[in-house]
Coordinates of C-alpha atoms in Angstrom, one line a residue:
M1 CA 5.1 -20.8 6.5
T2 CA 4.5 -18.7 3.3
T3 CA 1.5 -16.4 3.4
N4 CA -0.3 -14.3 0.9
S5 CA 1.5 -11.2 2.2
D6 CA 4.9 -12.7 1.2
K7 CA 3.8 -12.3 -2.4
R8 CA 2.0 -9.0 -2.2
Y9 CA 3.0 -5.4 -2.4
I10 CA 1.6 -2.4 -0.6
N11 CA 1.2 0.5 -3.0
F12 CA 0.6 4.0 -1.5
P13 CA 1.2 7.6 -2.4
L14 CA 4.7 8.7 -1.3
F15 CA 3.2 11.9 0.3
M16 CA 1.8 9.7 3.1
L17 CA 5.3 9.3 4.5
A18 CA 5.1 12.9 5.6
N19 CA 2.8 11.8 8.4
T20 CA 5.2 9.2 9.9
P21 CA 7.9 11.3 11.7
A22 CA 5.5 13.1 14.0
N23 CA 3.4 10.0 14.9
P24 CA 4.9 6.8 13.4
Q25 CA 2.2 4.5 14.6
R26 CA -0.6 6.7 13.4
G27 CA 1.1 7.4 10.1
I28 CA 1.6 3.7 9.3
Q29 CA -2.0 3.0 10.4
R30 CA -3.2 5.6 7.9
I31 CA -1.2 4.0 5.1
A32 CA -2.6 0.6 6.0
N33 CA -6.2 1.9 6.2
Y34 CA -5.9 3.7 2.8
V35 CA -4.3 0.7 1.1
L36 CA -7.1 -1.6 2.3
W37 CA -9.8 1.0 1.4
K38 CA -8.3 1.5 -2.1
Y39 CA -7.8 -2.1 -2.9
A40 CA -11.3 -2.9 -1.8
R41 CA -12.5 -1.1 -5.0
S42 CA -11.2 -4.1 -7.0
C43 CA -12.8 -6.7 -4.8
R44 CA -16.5 -5.9 -5.3
R45 CA -18.9 -8.8 -5.6
D46 CA -22.6 -8.7 -6.2
P47 CA -25.2 -8.1 -3.4
E48 CA -26.3 -11.7 -3.4
A49 CA -22.8 -12.9 -2.7
A50 CA -22.4 -10.3 0.0
L51 CA -25.7 -11.3 1.7
I52 CA -24.6 -15.0 1.7
Q53 CA -21.3 -14.0 3.3
L54 CA -23.2 -12.0 5.9
A55 CA -25.3 -14.9 6.8
Y56 CA -22.3 -17.1 7.1
T57 CA -20.5 -14.5 9.3
V58 CA -23.5 -14.1 11.6
S59 CA -24.1 -17.9 11.9
R60 CA -20.5 -18.1 13.3
G61 CA -21.3 -15.5 15.9
D62 CA -18.9 -13.0 14.4
R63 CA -20.9 -9.8 14.2
T64 CA -19.2 -7.3 16.5
S65 CA -16.9 -5.8 13.9
L66 CA -19.6 -5.4 11.3
P67 CA -20.1 -1.8 10.0
M68 CA -23.2 0.0 11.4
D69 CA -25.1 0.1 8.2
V70 CA -24.7 -3.7 7.8
K71 CA -25.7 -4.3 11.4
D72 CA -28.9 -2.4 10.7
L73 CA -29.8 -5.2 8.3
L74 CA -29.8 -7.7 11.1
V75 CA -33.0 -6.2 12.6
R76 CA -34.9 -7.4 9.5
D77 CA -36.8 -10.7 10.2
D78 CA -36.1 -12.1 6.7
V79 CA -32.4 -11.5 7.0
V80 CA -32.3 -13.0 10.5
E81 CA -34.2 -16.1 9.3
F82 CA -31.9 -16.5 6.3
S83 CA -28.9 -16.3 8.6
E84 CA -30.3 -18.8 11.0
A85 CA -31.2 -21.2 8.2
S86 CA -27.6 -21.0 6.8
S87 CA -26.6 -24.0 8.9
D88 CA -28.8 -26.2 6.7
A89 CA -26.8 -25.1 3.7
F90 CA -23.7 -26.9 5.0
I91 CA -25.3 -30.3 4.2
E92 CA -25.8 -29.4 0.5
P93 CA -23.6 -31.7 -1.7
D94 CA -22.4 -28.8 -3.9
G95 CA -21.3 -26.6 -1.0
F96 CA -22.4 -23.8 1.2
E97 CA -22.8 -21.0 -1.4
V98 CA -24.8 -23.2 -3.7
G99 CA -27.2 -24.2 -0.9
M100 CA -27.6 -20.5 0.2
K101 CA -28.3 -19.4 -3.4
E102 CA -31.0 -22.1 -3.7
M103 CA -32.6 -20.7 -0.5
L104 CA -32.6 -17.2 -2.0
E105 CA -34.2 -18.5 -5.2
A106 CA -36.9 -20.2 -3.2
D107 CA -37.5 -17.2 -0.9
P108 CA -35.9 -14.0 -2.3
I109 CA -34.8 -11.1 0.0
E110 CA -35.4 -7.7 -1.4
L111 CA -32.8 -5.1 -0.7
D112 CA -32.9 -1.4 -1.5
E113 CA -30.0 0.4 -3.2
Y114 CA -28.6 1.6 0.1
E115 CA -28.6 -1.8 1.7
Q116 CA -27.0 -3.4 -1.4
T117 CA -24.2 -0.8 -1.4
A118 CA -23.6 -1.3 2.4
L119 CA -23.3 -5.1 1.9
V120 CA -21.0 -4.9 -1.2
D121 CA -18.8 -2.3 0.5
W122 CA -18.4 -4.4 3.6
L123 CA -17.6 -7.6 1.8
A124 CA -15.1 -5.8 -0.5
L125 CA -13.2 -4.4 2.4
R126 CA -13.2 -7.8 4.1
D127 CA -11.9 -9.4 1.0
A128 CA -9.1 -6.8 0.7
G129 CA -8.1 -7.6 4.3
S130 CA -8.0 -11.3 3.4
F131 CA -5.8 -10.5 0.4
F132 CA -3.2 -9.1 2.7
D133 CA -3.8 -11.6 5.5
R134 CA -5.2 -8.9 7.8
R135 CA -8.3 -9.2 10.0
I136 CA -10.4 -6.0 10.0
N137 CA -11.9 -5.0 13.3
D138 CA -13.3 -1.6 12.5
Y139 CA -14.9 -1.3 9.0
D140 CA -16.5 2.1 9.7
S141 CA -13.3 3.9 10.7
I142 CA -11.4 2.5 7.7
A143 CA -14.1 3.6 5.3
L144 CA -14.3 7.0 6.8
E145 CA -10.5 7.5 6.9
G146 CA -10.1 6.2 3.3
N147 CA -12.5 8.8 2.0
C148 CA -10.8 11.6 4.0
T149 CA -7.3 10.5 2.9
Q150 CA -8.4 10.4 -0.8
R151 CA -9.7 14.0 -0.6
E152 CA -6.4 15.1 1.1
L153 CA -4.3 13.4 -1.6
E154 CA -6.4 15.0 -4.4
A155 CA -5.9 18.4 -2.8
Y156 CA -2.1 17.8 -2.5
A157 CA -1.9 16.7 -6.1
A158 CA -3.8 19.8 -7.2
R159 CA -0.9 21.9 -5.7
T160 CA 2.0 19.8 -6.8
G161 CA 1.0 17.7 -9.8
P162 CA 0.6 13.9 -10.2
L163 CA 1.4 11.9 -7.1
A164 CA 4.5 9.7 -6.8
Y165 CA 3.8 6.2 -5.5
A166 CA 5.8 3.8 -3.4
S167 CA 5.6 0.0 -3.5
V168 CA 7.0 -2.2 -0.7
P169 CA 6.6 -5.9 0.0
A170 CA 3.5 -6.4 2.2
S171 CA 5.3 -8.7 4.5
Y172 CA 7.9 -6.0 5.2
F173 CA 5.2 -3.3 5.6
F174 CA 3.4 -5.3 8.3
E175 CA 6.7 -6.1 10.0
V176 CA 7.2 -2.3 10.3
Y177 CA 3.5 -1.9 11.3
D178 CA 4.3 -3.9 14.4
S179 CA 7.5 -2.0 15.2
T180 CA 6.8 1.7 14.7
K181 CA 8.2 2.7 18.1
D182 CA 11.8 2.0 16.8
I183 CA 13.1 5.1 15.1
E184 CA 15.7 3.1 13.1
T185 CA 13.0 0.8 11.8
M186 CA 11.0 3.8 10.6
R187 CA 14.0 5.4 8.9
L188 CA 14.8 2.3 7.0
F189 CA 11.2 1.9 6.0
R190 CA 11.1 5.5 4.6
C191 CA 14.4 4.8 2.8
V192 CA 13.1 1.6 1.2
A193 CA 9.9 3.3 0.1
A194 CA 11.9 6.3 -1.3
V195 CA 14.3 4.0 -3.3
R196 CA 11.5 1.8 -4.7
S197 CA 9.4 4.9 -5.7
L198 CA 12.4 6.4 -7.5
V199 CA 13.4 3.2 -9.4
G200 CA 9.9 2.0 -10.2
K201 CA 9.9 -0.4 -13.1
K202 CA 13.3 0.8 -14.5
R203 CA 16.3 -1.5 -14.5
F204 CA 18.2 1.1 -12.5
A205 CA 18.1 4.8 -11.6
G206 CA 20.7 7.3 -10.8
T207 CA 20.1 10.1 -8.3
V208 CA 21.6 12.3 -5.6
K209 CA 21.2 11.9 -1.9
D210 CA 19.2 15.1 -1.6
M211 CA 16.5 13.6 -3.8
L212 CA 16.4 10.5 -1.6
R213 CA 16.1 12.6 1.6
A214 CA 13.2 14.5 0.1
R215 CA 11.4 11.3 -0.9
M216 CA 12.0 9.9 2.6
M217 CA 10.0 12.9 3.8
G218 CA 7.1 12.3 1.4
A219 CA 8.1 14.8 -1.3
K220 CA 8.6 13.6 -4.8
S221 CA 11.4 16.1 -5.4
T222 CA 13.5 18.6 -3.5
G223 CA 11.3 21.3 -5.0
C224 CA 8.2 19.8 -3.4
L225 CA 9.7 19.8 0.1
S226 CA 8.2 23.3 0.7
S227 CA 4.7 21.9 -0.1
L228 CA 4.8 19.7 3.0
D229 CA 3.3 21.0 6.2
E230 CA 5.6 23.9 7.2
N231 CA 4.4 23.7 10.8
C232 CA 5.3 20.1 11.3
E233 CA 8.4 20.4 13.5
A234 CA 9.0 16.6 13.7
L235 CA 9.1 16.4 9.9
H236 CA 11.7 19.1 9.5
A237 CA 13.7 17.9 12.5
E238 CA 13.9 14.4 10.9
Y239 CA 15.0 15.9 7.6
E240 CA 17.8 17.8 9.4
E241 CA 18.8 14.5 11.1
L242 CA 19.2 12.9 7.7
K243 CA 21.7 15.5 6.5
S244 CA 24.2 13.7 8.6
R245 CA 26.3 11.8 6.0
Y246 CA 27.2 9.0 8.4
R247 CA 23.5 8.5 9.5
F248 CA 22.1 8.6 5.9
D249 CA 24.8 6.3 4.4
R250 CA 24.2 3.8 7.2
I251 CA 20.4 3.7 6.5
L252 CA 20.9 3.5 2.8
R253 CA 23.5 0.7 3.2
E254 CA 21.2 -1.3 5.6
G255 CA 18.5 -1.4 3.0
A256 CA 21.0 -2.8 0.5
V257 CA 22.3 -5.3 3.0
R258 CA 18.8 -6.6 3.7
G259 CA 18.3 -7.1 0.0
F260 CA 15.6 -4.5 -0.7
Y261 CA 17.7 -3.0 -3.5
V262 CA 21.3 -2.8 -4.8
K263 CA 23.2 0.4 -4.6
L264 CA 26.4 1.7 -6.2
G265 CA 28.0 5.1 -5.4
L266 CA 29.9 6.7 -8.3
G267 CA 31.1 10.3 -7.7
R268 CA 28.3 12.4 -6.4
R269 CA 25.6 10.1 -7.7
V270 CA 24.0 7.0 -6.3
Y271 CA 22.8 4.3 -8.6
L272 CA 20.0 2.0 -7.4
S273 CA 18.4 -1.1 -8.8
L274 CA 15.7 -3.6 -7.8
K275 CA 16.7 -6.1 -10.5
A276 CA 20.6 -6.2 -10.2
K277 CA 22.0 -9.1 -8.2
D278 CA 24.8 -7.2 -6.6
P279 CA 27.0 -4.1 -7.1
N280 CA 29.0 -5.8 -9.9
D281 CA 25.8 -6.6 -11.8
L282 CA 24.7 -3.0 -11.4
A283 CA 28.0 -1.7 -12.6
A284 CA 27.7 -4.0 -15.7
M285 CA 24.3 -2.5 -16.4
L286 CA 25.8 1.0 -16.3
N287 CA 28.6 0.0 -18.6
R288 CA 26.2 -1.5 -21.1
K289 CA 24.2 1.7 -21.1
S290 CA 27.4 3.8 -21.5
A291 CA 28.6 1.5 -24.4
L292 CA 25.2 1.9 -26.2
H293 CA 25.4 5.7 -25.9
D294 CA 29.0 5.8 -27.2
A295 CA 28.1 3.5 -30.1
Y296 CA 25.1 5.7 -31.0
K297 CA 27.2 8.9 -30.8
K298 CA 29.7 7.3 -33.2
I299 CA 26.9 6.5 -35.7
E300 CA 25.7 10.1 -35.4
R301 CA 29.1 11.5 -36.1
G302 CA 29.4 9.2 -39.2
A303 CA 26.0 10.3 -40.4
R304 CA 26.9 14.0 -40.1
S305 CA 30.2 13.5 -42.0
V306 CA 28.3 12.3 -45.1
A307 CA 25.4 14.7 -44.8

């Protein structure tokens, strides 16, 4: 069965990979929480829509996971009565939301700014979870951690410059999310994130293995490795493990075999593409680029000869 997550991508700052060697489960959870919190900013609806959705949620008996500031609304008699009356809206010919809106028009519920913000924030985060086919069970912790992570990322960017971002298929991310105890699964995930962050929207990119190792650790370049937590023994131990040519090549090859990217080693450089069909296709891309450069150099030489 195809789900939304098969068509979605998880976008997160590459720096967050630095948290995954020491505690893979916690590191992946932090990425998931931040992605949901961040995406929720684009899912904001108006307070009336949020109040209607709250009434629907409460009418179904699903209130245990609600954030505390939203639960506080449920002590208000008018909100409780509106929720209890929501069952009548199901018989409206134009649908549930239309019926609920008519109830609000007939008997408005006044909400202050704090209450409105609480409702809109809750619904936005719930909608973000639905976008990625994830059920949210603890809204308060995601909101708290999202804000804390944002401050941490801003502080890191102030030291190292603009953040590099990784984008991986959501279906793959949540596959890893459920398998963080397997060290090889985590290594492949870091590799896929590193490659995709490096290639980005380009047809292909050439790099060296040291750069890929750095990105797998959460650093956007080898020069930024020193900006990571110097006291994190697990991070540095993992980086040393990746210096094994056999181990690193096996991980990089596995990502290509699984179809996350196409790779082609030429000399000391590795060429990577998210758009090439196979190594032959990638080689053809490289040849076309080389031919264009050669042709341009020839034109330049001709121009200089008549100048």
